[in-house]
Amino acid sequence: MHKITEDEIDFILDDIKANGVVIEDLQYNLLDHICCIIENEKSESEEFKEFYRKVVPRFFKKDFKEIQEETEVLLTFKNYYAMRNTLKIAGIASAILTVLGAILKTFHLPGAGIALIMGGILFSLVFLPLVIVLKFKDEESKTDKWVFSIGFLLAILITLGIIFKLMHWPYANIMMFSGLTTFVFGYVPLYFITRIRRPELRFNTIVNSVLMMACGGMLYALQDLGYSKKTTNDYSVYYNYIDESKASITNANLMLYKKMDTSKTEVVLLRNQTKSLDHLINEIKQSLDAKILRKNGEPKNNRLHRQKGVHFTKDGFYKSKDELSFNDLKSAVTDYNIFISKHGTKDRQIDIDVLSENEPIYNVLVDILNQIQLQIANNENALLNHWG
Amino acid sequence: MYICPMYTSELIKGTLKTIILNLLKERGKMYGYEITQTVKEMTKGKIQITEGALYPTLHSLEKKGDVGFEKEYLGKRVRKYYTLTDQGEETAQAKVNEFADFINTMKYLLDLEPKMGNA
């Protein structure tokens, strides 16, 4: 009987480890087993390494790793049937919740949001991951395994993107957009190419590819929907109205100044206060315009396009370090309010709390600034009429 | 995964757990090599369990709690003796019963032992 030396044990253990067996228990089990075989079956005349090379192929078809993989599979898929059941229940529940949510939403009934979100989360975080895991076990072809898994991963990404979008959570667009782009331009061609050459799958592949392309493409088209022409027109009518009334009041004020004694201190003060605040707001608007232009590039001929600066006003205005920030406006308005409350009623004061509380997006900010300008002109007009 | 000179692997697939559990029930503690050798001897070489099938199965039985183990240190080697747990005893019995029932059903289904007395 061959007595195994420590060097030989090290050699065997290293070989087992080098061949991809990582579970320690399994390493020692195999080591002991091989040692037993060598001790019991090797004749004195045979050389150790030669005999070892002859023995190990008994353990596998290709290499040691198979045993490791088989062990992993048995350990992981202990819950195989539980997983299948969860998959079925999660699938049915998510389908029911999604349809229910859609119906509730259509009829503006309460609970729509919750049903849709629950359905989406069940679908993307329970159903699809389980499908991937089970597909990996069941699917025979290696290519198909990967192709299907990539598809399901993209589906998870897109569904999460849609949920985020519905909930107005951040990064919704980037998730939906990257998911859909990869799906339509990457995944569908990949699916098509890997399957079209197999005659038995040919028809199915064509139908599925067209379906996926159509659904993905339509969602993709919805992604960056702009505003309808009607909405943009409505907005421009509104902007024009504000611009025109401001212009007409300013004109009327000019006429009033001409008629009255402009050397009076209060009149001079009113004129200066009005002018300086109006001027400051104009400058702020110009600077905002320039900043957003630098950020978003040339606008597509309407103001709504600049709504893309949703998160821009925070750094560009409220926390801006250069001049023409929110604090500059605030101190100018405070000055103006002190002056106006001396001569008029309290409701003529300008309230900019709404600006600091909500930090609105670019369009709304510009809107409010325009309205402040209109109110200044109105105040001026009222005081001039009063004094005249 | 089986090397079985007499039976096809499809035929034996699914019985490995039954074999191991029942062997442990009869012999107390056993280690891997011992199990393969015992099965080989008992069946006169008709069933030979391969290492590639044995160890994954032992590990999964261990995780399920059907078998426990004792370790014996032999220098640098560690020998794992597997033993049946209480739960394993029940599983072994259930598996043996199930298999016996299966054999009877197959006998009847394949008409290997025509029923006596009805002729």
mmCIF file of C-alpha atoms in Angstrom, chain A residues 24-386:
data_model
loop_
_atom_site.group_PDB
_atom_site.id
_atom_site.type_symbol
_atom_site.label_atom_id
_atom_site.label_comp_id
_atom_site.label_asym_id
_atom_site.label_seq_id
_atom_site.Cartn_x
_atom_site.Cartn_y
_atom_site.Cartn_z
ATOM 1 C CA GLU A 24 -13.636 24.303 1.347
ATOM 2 C CA ASP A 25 -15.611 21.308 2.571
ATOM 3 C CA LEU A 26 -15.731 19.979 -0.946
ATOM 4 C CA GLN A 27 -11.969 20.484 -1.378
ATOM 5 C CA TYR A 28 -11.222 18.354 1.682
ATOM 6 C CA ASN A 29 -13.792 15.733 0.755
ATOM 7 C CA LEU A 30 -12.227 15.340 -2.668
ATOM 8 C CA LEU A 31 -8.715 15.367 -1.226
ATOM 9 C CA ASP A 32 -9.516 12.572 1.199
ATOM 10 C CA HIS A 33 -11.283 10.615 -1.497
ATOM 11 C CA ILE A 34 -8.367 10.837 -3.905
ATOM 12 C CA CYS A 35 -5.942 9.911 -1.132
ATOM 13 C CA CYS A 36 -8.056 6.845 -0.341
ATOM 14 C CA ILE A 37 -8.054 5.780 -3.974
ATOM 15 C CA ILE A 38 -4.307 6.187 -4.221
ATOM 16 C CA GLU A 39 -3.688 4.323 -0.983
ATOM 17 C CA ASN A 40 -5.947 1.439 -1.923
ATOM 18 C CA GLU A 41 -5.575 1.084 -5.633
ATOM 19 C CA LYS A 42 -2.072 2.189 -6.613
ATOM 20 C CA SER A 43 0.467 -0.554 -7.119
ATOM 21 C CA GLU A 44 4.018 -0.015 -5.826
ATOM 22 C CA SER A 45 5.458 0.096 -9.309
ATOM 23 C CA GLU A 46 3.331 3.012 -10.509
ATOM 24 C CA GLU A 47 4.577 6.564 -10.216
ATOM 25 C CA PHE A 48 2.430 8.915 -8.030
ATOM 26 C CA LYS A 49 1.725 11.718 -10.514
ATOM 27 C CA GLU A 50 1.102 9.344 -13.351
ATOM 28 C CA PHE A 51 -1.403 7.431 -11.276
ATOM 29 C CA TYR A 52 -3.022 10.677 -10.110
ATOM 30 C CA ARG A 53 -3.522 11.814 -13.700
ATOM 31 C CA LYS A 54 -5.121 8.473 -14.431
ATOM 32 C CA VAL A 55 -7.466 8.634 -11.432
ATOM 33 C CA VAL A 56 -8.884 12.155 -11.559
ATOM 34 C CA PRO A 57 -10.831 11.801 -14.815
ATOM 35 C CA ARG A 58 -13.119 9.457 -12.853
ATOM 36 C CA PHE A 59 -14.440 12.525 -11.072
ATOM 37 C CA PHE A 60 -15.770 14.509 -14.016
ATOM 38 C CA LYS A 61 -16.435 14.725 -17.727
ATOM 39 C CA LYS A 62 -14.333 17.839 -18.434
ATOM 40 C CA ASP A 63 -12.881 19.217 -15.214
ATOM 41 C CA PHE A 64 -13.164 19.405 -11.438
ATOM 42 C CA LYS A 65 -15.273 22.530 -11.646
ATOM 43 C CA GLU A 66 -18.283 20.391 -12.610
ATOM 44 C CA ILE A 67 -18.510 18.988 -9.088
ATOM 45 C CA GLN A 68 -18.392 22.485 -7.654
ATOM 46 C CA GLU A 69 -21.106 23.643 -10.071
ATOM 47 C CA GLU A 70 -23.293 20.615 -9.448
ATOM 48 C CA THR A 71 -23.021 21.213 -5.698
ATOM 49 C CA GLU A 72 -23.932 24.863 -6.136
ATOM 50 C CA VAL A 73 -26.902 23.981 -8.286
ATOM 51 C CA LEU A 74 -28.177 21.467 -5.734
ATOM 52 C CA LEU A 75 -27.678 23.935 -2.894
ATOM 53 C CA THR A 76 -29.193 26.883 -4.743
ATOM 54 C CA PHE A 77 -32.119 25.119 -6.263
ATOM 55 C CA LYS A 78 -33.233 23.467 -3.121
ATOM 56 C CA ASN A 79 -36.063 25.967 -3.281
ATOM 57 C CA TYR A 80 -36.758 25.388 -6.945
ATOM 58 C CA TYR A 81 -40.423 24.551 -6.530
ATOM 59 C CA ALA A 82 -40.993 27.302 -4.001
ATOM 60 C CA MET A 83 -39.499 29.681 -6.558
ATOM 61 C CA ARG A 84 -41.794 28.442 -9.294
ATOM 62 C CA ASN A 85 -44.818 28.963 -7.086
ATOM 63 C CA THR A 86 -43.690 32.439 -6.063
ATOM 64 C CA LEU A 87 -43.175 33.203 -9.735
ATOM 65 C CA LYS A 88 -46.722 32.178 -10.608
ATOM 66 C CA ILE A 89 -48.304 34.093 -7.732
ATOM 67 C CA ALA A 90 -46.190 37.200 -8.300
ATOM 68 C CA GLY A 91 -46.982 37.100 -12.014
ATOM 69 C CA ILE A 92 -50.735 36.816 -11.559
ATOM 70 C CA ALA A 93 -50.767 39.414 -8.768
ATOM 71 C CA SER A 94 -48.758 41.921 -10.779
ATOM 72 C CA ALA A 95 -50.981 41.441 -13.842
ATOM 73 C CA ILE A 96 -54.161 41.948 -11.796
ATOM 74 C CA LEU A 97 -52.741 44.965 -9.941
ATOM 75 C CA THR A 98 -51.540 46.621 -13.140
ATOM 76 C CA VAL A 99 -54.849 46.186 -14.938
ATOM 77 C CA LEU A 100 -56.756 47.288 -11.827
ATOM 78 C CA GLY A 101 -54.498 50.321 -11.484
ATOM 79 C CA ALA A 102 -55.022 51.230 -15.144
ATOM 80 C CA ILE A 103 -58.822 50.964 -14.802
ATOM 81 C CA LEU A 104 -58.873 53.032 -11.605
ATOM 82 C CA LYS A 105 -56.639 55.602 -13.261
ATOM 83 C CA THR A 106 -58.906 55.841 -16.308
ATOM 84 C CA PHE A 107 -61.918 56.542 -14.140
ATOM 85 C CA HIS A 108 -60.004 58.851 -11.782
ATOM 86 C CA LEU A 109 -60.748 56.631 -8.800
ATOM 87 C CA PRO A 110 -58.582 56.519 -5.660
ATOM 88 C CA GLY A 111 -55.983 53.770 -5.226
ATOM 89 C CA ALA A 112 -54.789 53.841 -8.845
ATOM 90 C CA GLY A 113 -51.285 54.949 -7.931
ATOM 91 C CA ILE A 114 -50.821 52.325 -5.244
ATOM 92 C CA ALA A 115 -52.128 49.510 -7.443
ATOM 93 C CA LEU A 116 -49.892 50.498 -10.351
ATOM 94 C CA ILE A 117 -46.799 50.880 -8.192
ATOM 95 C CA MET A 118 -47.367 47.575 -6.399
ATOM 96 C CA GLY A 119 -47.972 45.842 -9.715
ATOM 97 C CA GLY A 120 -44.844 47.355 -11.236
ATOM 98 C CA ILE A 121 -42.658 46.535 -8.253
ATOM 99 C CA LEU A 122 -43.902 42.939 -8.084
ATOM 100 C CA PHE A 123 -43.292 42.611 -11.817
ATOM 101 C CA SER A 124 -39.837 44.155 -11.945
ATOM 102 C CA LEU A 125 -38.354 43.119 -8.605
ATOM 103 C CA VAL A 126 -39.959 39.717 -7.972
ATOM 104 C CA PHE A 127 -41.367 38.247 -11.172
ATOM 105 C CA LEU A 128 -38.631 39.147 -13.672
ATOM 106 C CA PRO A 129 -35.653 38.294 -11.424
ATOM 107 C CA LEU A 130 -37.228 34.893 -10.717
ATOM 108 C CA VAL A 131 -37.791 34.367 -14.434
ATOM 109 C CA ILE A 132 -34.091 35.054 -15.027
ATOM 110 C CA VAL A 133 -32.977 32.630 -12.302
ATOM 111 C CA LEU A 134 -35.306 29.862 -13.459
ATOM 112 C CA LYS A 135 -34.490 30.436 -17.121
ATOM 113 C CA PHE A 136 -30.835 30.004 -16.249
ATOM 114 C CA LYS A 137 -31.552 26.615 -14.787
ATOM 115 C CA ASP A 138 -34.034 25.355 -17.353
ATOM 116 C CA GLU A 139 -32.717 26.735 -20.620
ATOM 117 C CA GLU A 140 -30.403 24.307 -22.393
ATOM 118 C CA SER A 141 -28.656 26.576 -24.856
ATOM 119 C CA LYS A 142 -26.046 28.888 -23.383
ATOM 120 C CA THR A 143 -26.658 31.682 -25.917
ATOM 121 C CA ASP A 144 -30.381 31.632 -25.222
ATOM 122 C CA LYS A 145 -29.722 31.836 -21.482
ATOM 123 C CA TRP A 146 -27.752 35.031 -21.887
ATOM 124 C CA VAL A 147 -29.957 36.572 -24.548
ATOM 125 C CA PHE A 148 -33.103 36.031 -22.478
ATOM 126 C CA SER A 149 -31.440 37.262 -19.305
ATOM 127 C CA ILE A 150 -30.277 40.476 -20.950
ATOM 128 C CA GLY A 151 -33.803 41.046 -22.242
ATOM 129 C CA PHE A 152 -35.337 40.539 -18.819
ATOM 130 C CA LEU A 153 -32.743 42.802 -17.192
ATOM 131 C CA LEU A 154 -33.628 45.538 -19.683
ATOM 132 C CA ALA A 155 -37.310 44.947 -18.948
ATOM 133 C CA ILE A 156 -36.578 45.412 -15.224
ATOM 134 C CA LEU A 157 -34.772 48.661 -15.977
ATOM 135 C CA ILE A 158 -37.588 50.004 -18.168
ATOM 136 C CA THR A 159 -40.323 49.015 -15.698
ATOM 137 C CA LEU A 160 -38.448 50.642 -12.826
ATOM 138 C CA GLY A 161 -37.993 53.724 -15.002
ATOM 139 C CA ILE A 162 -41.746 53.868 -15.615
ATOM 140 C CA ILE A 163 -42.498 53.465 -11.881
ATOM 141 C CA PHE A 164 -39.991 56.212 -11.068
ATOM 142 C CA LYS A 165 -41.596 58.401 -13.706
ATOM 143 C CA LEU A 166 -45.072 57.799 -12.263
ATOM 144 C CA MET A 167 -43.808 58.632 -8.786
ATOM 145 C CA HIS A 168 -41.807 61.676 -9.964
ATOM 146 C CA TRP A 169 -38.658 60.195 -8.454
ATOM 147 C CA PRO A 170 -35.255 61.271 -9.777
ATOM 148 C CA TYR A 171 -33.366 59.408 -12.542
ATOM 149 C CA ALA A 172 -36.610 58.137 -14.102
ATOM 150 C CA ASN A 173 -35.731 59.541 -17.528
ATOM 151 C CA ILE A 174 -32.207 58.189 -17.627
ATOM 152 C CA MET A 175 -33.483 54.723 -16.649
ATOM 153 C CA MET A 176 -36.295 54.655 -19.194
ATOM 154 C CA PHE A 177 -34.220 56.216 -21.926
ATOM 155 C CA SER A 178 -31.148 54.010 -21.581
ATOM 156 C CA GLY A 179 -33.322 50.922 -21.111
ATOM 157 C CA LEU A 180 -35.472 51.594 -24.157
ATOM 158 C CA THR A 181 -32.560 52.612 -26.377
ATOM 159 C CA THR A 182 -30.643 49.447 -25.539
ATOM 160 C CA PHE A 183 -33.788 47.385 -25.955
ATOM 161 C CA VAL A 184 -34.852 48.716 -29.350
ATOM 162 C CA PHE A 185 -31.436 49.162 -30.958
ATOM 163 C CA GLY A 186 -29.394 46.536 -29.127
ATOM 164 C CA TYR A 187 -31.519 43.757 -27.766
ATOM 165 C CA VAL A 188 -34.065 43.189 -30.543
ATOM 166 C CA PRO A 189 -31.363 42.845 -33.251
ATOM 167 C CA LEU A 190 -29.390 40.548 -30.918
ATOM 168 C CA TYR A 191 -32.472 38.387 -30.341
ATOM 169 C CA PHE A 192 -33.154 38.276 -34.064
ATOM 170 C CA ILE A 193 -29.614 37.387 -35.098
ATOM 171 C CA THR A 194 -29.126 34.659 -32.508
ATOM 172 C CA ARG A 195 -32.352 32.879 -33.421
ATOM 173 C CA ILE A 196 -33.214 33.485 -37.053
ATOM 174 C CA ARG A 197 -30.811 30.835 -38.368
ATOM 175 C CA ARG A 198 -32.522 28.062 -36.472
ATOM 176 C CA PRO A 199 -35.251 26.844 -38.793
ATOM 177 C CA GLU A 200 -37.534 25.579 -36.039
ATOM 178 C CA LEU A 201 -37.564 29.024 -34.400
ATOM 179 C CA ARG A 202 -37.687 31.100 -37.556
ATOM 180 C CA PHE A 203 -41.360 32.033 -37.602
ATOM 181 C CA ASN A 204 -41.548 32.660 -33.875
ATOM 182 C CA THR A 205 -38.434 34.812 -34.020
ATOM 183 C CA ILE A 206 -39.811 37.015 -36.762
ATOM 184 C CA VAL A 207 -43.147 37.523 -34.990
ATOM 185 C CA ASN A 208 -41.521 38.181 -31.607
ATOM 186 C CA SER A 209 -38.957 40.579 -33.031
ATOM 187 C CA VAL A 210 -41.627 42.607 -34.804
ATOM 188 C CA LEU A 211 -43.750 42.696 -31.639
ATOM 189 C CA MET A 212 -40.843 43.793 -29.467
ATOM 190 C CA MET A 213 -39.689 46.347 -32.011
ATOM 191 C CA ALA A 214 -43.206 47.785 -32.284
ATOM 192 C CA CYS A 215 -43.858 47.970 -28.522
ATOM 193 C CA GLY A 216 -40.362 49.205 -27.685
ATOM 194 C CA GLY A 217 -40.404 51.664 -30.561
ATOM 195 C CA MET A 218 -43.740 53.147 -29.543
ATOM 196 C CA LEU A 219 -42.624 53.554 -25.925
ATOM 197 C CA TYR A 220 -39.409 55.056 -27.252
ATOM 198 C CA ALA A 221 -41.381 57.561 -29.301
ATOM 199 C CA LEU A 222 -43.345 58.570 -26.201
ATOM 200 C CA GLN A 223 -40.174 59.181 -24.252
ATOM 201 C CA ASP A 224 -39.413 62.757 -25.205
ATOM 202 C CA LEU A 225 -42.882 64.059 -25.985
ATOM 203 C CA GLY A 226 -42.799 67.838 -26.219
ATOM 204 C CA TYR A 227 -45.732 70.144 -25.623
ATOM 205 C CA SER A 228 -48.528 70.274 -28.138
ATOM 206 C CA LYS A 229 -48.772 73.334 -30.392
ATOM 207 C CA LYS A 230 -51.981 74.310 -28.664
ATOM 208 C CA THR A 231 -50.291 74.509 -25.261
ATOM 209 C CA THR A 232 -47.388 76.541 -26.621
ATOM 210 C CA ASN A 233 -49.840 78.901 -28.287
ATOM 211 C CA ASP A 234 -51.793 79.326 -25.064
ATOM 212 C CA TYR A 235 -48.594 80.163 -23.247
ATOM 213 C CA SER A 236 -47.487 82.711 -25.808
ATOM 214 C CA VAL A 237 -50.900 84.401 -25.680
ATOM 215 C CA TYR A 238 -50.488 84.648 -21.938
ATOM 216 C CA TYR A 239 -46.917 85.983 -22.147
ATOM 217 C CA ASN A 240 -47.974 88.547 -24.733
ATOM 218 C CA TYR A 241 -50.807 89.679 -22.519
ATOM 219 C CA ILE A 242 -48.445 90.336 -19.619
ATOM 220 C CA ASP A 243 -45.895 92.075 -21.854
ATOM 221 C CA GLU A 244 -48.548 94.277 -23.451
ATOM 222 C CA SER A 245 -50.255 95.331 -20.234
ATOM 223 C CA LYS A 246 -46.905 96.162 -18.726
ATOM 224 C CA ALA A 247 -46.007 98.259 -21.762
ATOM 225 C CA SER A 248 -49.311 100.123 -21.747
ATOM 226 C CA ILE A 249 -49.111 100.896 -18.029
ATOM 227 C CA THR A 250 -45.514 102.088 -18.398
ATOM 228 C CA ASN A 251 -46.628 104.352 -21.233
ATOM 229 C CA ALA A 252 -49.493 105.729 -19.178
ATOM 230 C CA ASN A 253 -47.046 106.376 -16.332
ATOM 231 C CA LEU A 254 -44.745 108.326 -18.663
ATOM 232 C CA MET A 255 -47.680 110.530 -19.649
ATOM 233 C CA LEU A 256 -48.516 111.088 -15.997
ATOM 234 C CA TYR A 257 -44.915 112.114 -15.211
ATOM 235 C CA LYS A 258 -45.103 114.684 -18.005
ATOM 236 C CA LYS A 259 -48.234 116.241 -16.532
ATOM 237 C CA MET A 260 -47.012 116.620 -12.949
ATOM 238 C CA ASP A 261 -44.269 118.373 -11.042
ATOM 239 C CA THR A 262 -41.361 115.950 -11.227
ATOM 240 C CA SER A 263 -39.165 117.837 -8.808
ATOM 241 C CA LYS A 264 -41.077 116.662 -5.744
ATOM 242 C CA THR A 265 -38.929 114.350 -3.594
ATOM 243 C CA GLU A 266 -41.515 111.581 -3.374
ATOM 244 C CA VAL A 267 -42.067 111.598 -7.110
ATOM 245 C CA VAL A 268 -38.323 111.422 -7.742
ATOM 246 C CA LEU A 269 -38.024 108.669 -5.169
ATOM 247 C CA LEU A 270 -40.919 106.704 -6.702
ATOM 248 C CA ARG A 271 -39.413 107.026 -10.151
ATOM 249 C CA ASN A 272 -35.971 105.902 -8.956
ATOM 250 C CA GLN A 273 -37.254 103.016 -6.863
ATOM 251 C CA THR A 274 -39.429 101.763 -9.713
ATOM 252 C CA LYS A 275 -36.675 102.156 -12.272
ATOM 253 C CA SER A 276 -33.983 100.451 -10.230
ATOM 254 C CA LEU A 277 -36.101 97.432 -9.255
ATOM 255 C CA ASP A 278 -37.430 97.038 -12.795
ATOM 256 C CA HIS A 279 -33.896 97.319 -14.131
ATOM 257 C CA LEU A 280 -32.590 94.727 -11.667
ATOM 258 C CA ILE A 281 -35.313 92.259 -12.644
ATOM 259 C CA ASN A 282 -34.547 92.776 -16.317
ATOM 260 C CA GLU A 283 -30.895 92.052 -15.635
ATOM 261 C CA ILE A 284 -31.768 88.946 -13.644
ATOM 262 C CA LYS A 285 -33.909 87.680 -16.510
ATOM 263 C CA GLN A 286 -31.119 88.291 -19.001
ATOM 264 C CA SER A 287 -28.582 86.551 -16.822
ATOM 265 C CA LEU A 288 -30.902 83.565 -16.325
ATOM 266 C CA ASP A 289 -31.393 83.442 -20.076
ATOM 267 C CA ALA A 290 -27.667 83.478 -20.707
ATOM 268 C CA LYS A 291 -27.025 80.806 -18.092
ATOM 269 C CA ILE A 292 -29.674 78.449 -19.394
ATOM 270 C CA LEU A 293 -28.488 79.033 -22.937
ATOM 271 C CA ARG A 294 -25.004 77.961 -21.897
ATOM 272 C CA LYS A 295 -26.471 74.866 -20.240
ATOM 273 C CA ASN A 296 -29.070 73.713 -22.760
ATOM 274 C CA GLY A 297 -27.883 75.257 -26.008
ATOM 275 C CA GLU A 298 -29.981 77.210 -28.446
ATOM 276 C CA PRO A 299 -33.701 76.955 -27.612
ATOM 277 C CA LYS A 300 -36.106 75.569 -30.168
ATOM 278 C CA ASN A 301 -37.946 78.834 -30.789
ATOM 279 C CA ASN A 302 -40.234 78.668 -27.792
ATOM 280 C CA ARG A 303 -39.899 79.405 -24.136
ATOM 281 C CA LEU A 304 -41.374 76.098 -23.038
ATOM 282 C CA HIS A 305 -38.439 74.273 -24.475
ATOM 283 C CA ARG A 306 -36.378 75.717 -21.668
ATOM 284 C CA GLN A 307 -38.342 73.777 -19.126
ATOM 285 C CA LYS A 308 -35.427 71.369 -19.311
ATOM 286 C CA GLY A 309 -33.787 73.674 -16.798
ATOM 287 C CA VAL A 310 -35.925 72.168 -14.041
ATOM 288 C CA HIS A 311 -33.015 71.655 -11.687
ATOM 289 C CA PHE A 312 -31.182 74.633 -13.000
ATOM 290 C CA THR A 313 -32.678 77.445 -10.943
ATOM 291 C CA LYS A 314 -31.203 76.111 -7.712
ATOM 292 C CA ASP A 315 -27.579 76.689 -8.715
ATOM 293 C CA GLY A 316 -28.345 79.335 -11.310
ATOM 294 C CA PHE A 317 -30.373 81.633 -9.103
ATOM 295 C CA TYR A 318 -31.039 80.593 -5.516
ATOM 296 C CA LYS A 319 -27.547 79.464 -4.627
ATOM 297 C CA SER A 320 -25.827 81.508 -7.339
ATOM 298 C CA LYS A 321 -22.469 82.859 -6.192
ATOM 299 C CA ASP A 322 -22.200 85.675 -8.747
ATOM 300 C CA GLU A 323 -24.313 88.832 -8.762
ATOM 301 C CA LEU A 324 -28.010 88.851 -9.662
ATOM 302 C CA SER A 325 -28.867 86.052 -7.272
ATOM 303 C CA PHE A 326 -32.026 85.605 -5.228
ATOM 304 C CA ASN A 327 -30.480 87.503 -2.294
ATOM 305 C CA ASP A 328 -29.870 90.587 -4.454
ATOM 306 C CA LEU A 329 -33.506 90.531 -5.549
ATOM 307 C CA LYS A 330 -34.651 90.023 -1.983
ATOM 308 C CA SER A 331 -32.773 93.060 -0.602
ATOM 309 C CA ALA A 332 -33.956 95.254 -3.497
ATOM 310 C CA VAL A 333 -37.556 94.181 -2.931
ATOM 311 C CA THR A 334 -37.230 94.848 0.817
ATOM 312 C CA ASP A 335 -36.065 98.393 0.063
ATOM 313 C CA TYR A 336 -38.925 98.872 -2.346
ATOM 314 C CA ASN A 337 -41.488 97.548 0.135
ATOM 315 C CA ILE A 338 -40.299 99.978 2.838
ATOM 316 C CA PHE A 339 -40.775 102.841 0.403
ATOM 317 C CA ILE A 340 -44.157 101.708 -0.865
ATOM 318 C CA SER A 341 -45.619 101.060 2.597
ATOM 319 C CA LYS A 342 -44.884 104.695 3.497
ATOM 320 C CA HIS A 343 -47.125 105.905 0.687
ATOM 321 C CA GLY A 344 -49.654 103.231 0.038
ATOM 322 C CA THR A 345 -51.537 100.359 1.537
ATOM 323 C CA LYS A 346 -49.945 97.131 2.660
ATOM 324 C CA ASP A 347 -51.337 95.072 -0.190
ATOM 325 C CA ARG A 348 -49.182 97.002 -2.628
ATOM 326 C CA GLN A 349 -46.076 95.411 -1.139
ATOM 327 C CA ILE A 350 -44.363 92.799 -3.212
ATOM 328 C CA ASP A 351 -44.370 89.313 -1.795
ATOM 329 C CA ILE A 352 -41.450 87.164 -2.890
ATOM 330 C CA ASP A 353 -41.811 84.473 -0.248
ATOM 331 C CA VAL A 354 -43.406 82.265 -2.869
ATOM 332 C CA LEU A 355 -40.075 82.339 -4.689
ATOM 333 C CA SER A 356 -37.951 81.311 -1.743
ATOM 334 C CA GLU A 357 -40.362 78.654 -0.506
ATOM 335 C CA ASN A 358 -40.744 76.661 -3.691
ATOM 336 C CA GLU A 359 -37.644 77.432 -5.756
ATOM 337 C CA PRO A 360 -39.690 77.032 -8.940
ATOM 338 C CA ILE A 361 -38.433 75.886 -12.324
ATOM 339 C CA TYR A 362 -37.135 78.322 -14.903
ATOM 340 C CA ASN A 363 -40.410 79.094 -16.707
ATOM 341 C CA VAL A 364 -42.362 79.703 -13.530
ATOM 342 C CA LEU A 365 -39.549 81.817 -12.117
ATOM 343 C CA VAL A 366 -39.504 84.055 -15.195
ATOM 344 C CA ASP A 367 -43.301 84.220 -15.030
ATOM 345 C CA ILE A 368 -43.243 85.430 -11.450
ATOM 346 C CA LEU A 369 -40.529 87.958 -12.240
ATOM 347 C CA ASN A 370 -42.706 89.314 -15.073
ATOM 348 C CA GLN A 371 -45.650 89.595 -12.715
ATOM 349 C CA ILE A 372 -43.543 91.474 -10.176
ATOM 350 C CA GLN A 373 -42.581 93.930 -12.907
ATOM 351 C CA LEU A 374 -46.245 94.314 -13.807
ATOM 352 C CA GLN A 375 -47.107 94.976 -10.174
ATOM 353 C CA ILE A 376 -44.370 97.598 -9.850
ATOM 354 C CA ALA A 377 -45.750 99.401 -12.881
ATOM 355 C CA ASN A 378 -49.254 99.185 -11.432
ATOM 356 C CA ASN A 379 -48.080 100.545 -8.064
ATOM 357 C CA GLU A 380 -46.334 103.406 -9.821
ATOM 358 C CA ASN A 381 -49.472 104.143 -11.782
ATOM 359 C CA ALA A 382 -51.691 104.087 -8.709
ATOM 360 C CA LEU A 383 -49.452 106.438 -6.716
ATOM 361 C CA LEU A 384 -49.055 108.857 -9.629
ATOM 362 C CA ASN A 385 -52.819 108.999 -10.087
ATOM 363 C CA HIS A 386 -53.237 109.452 -6.363
#
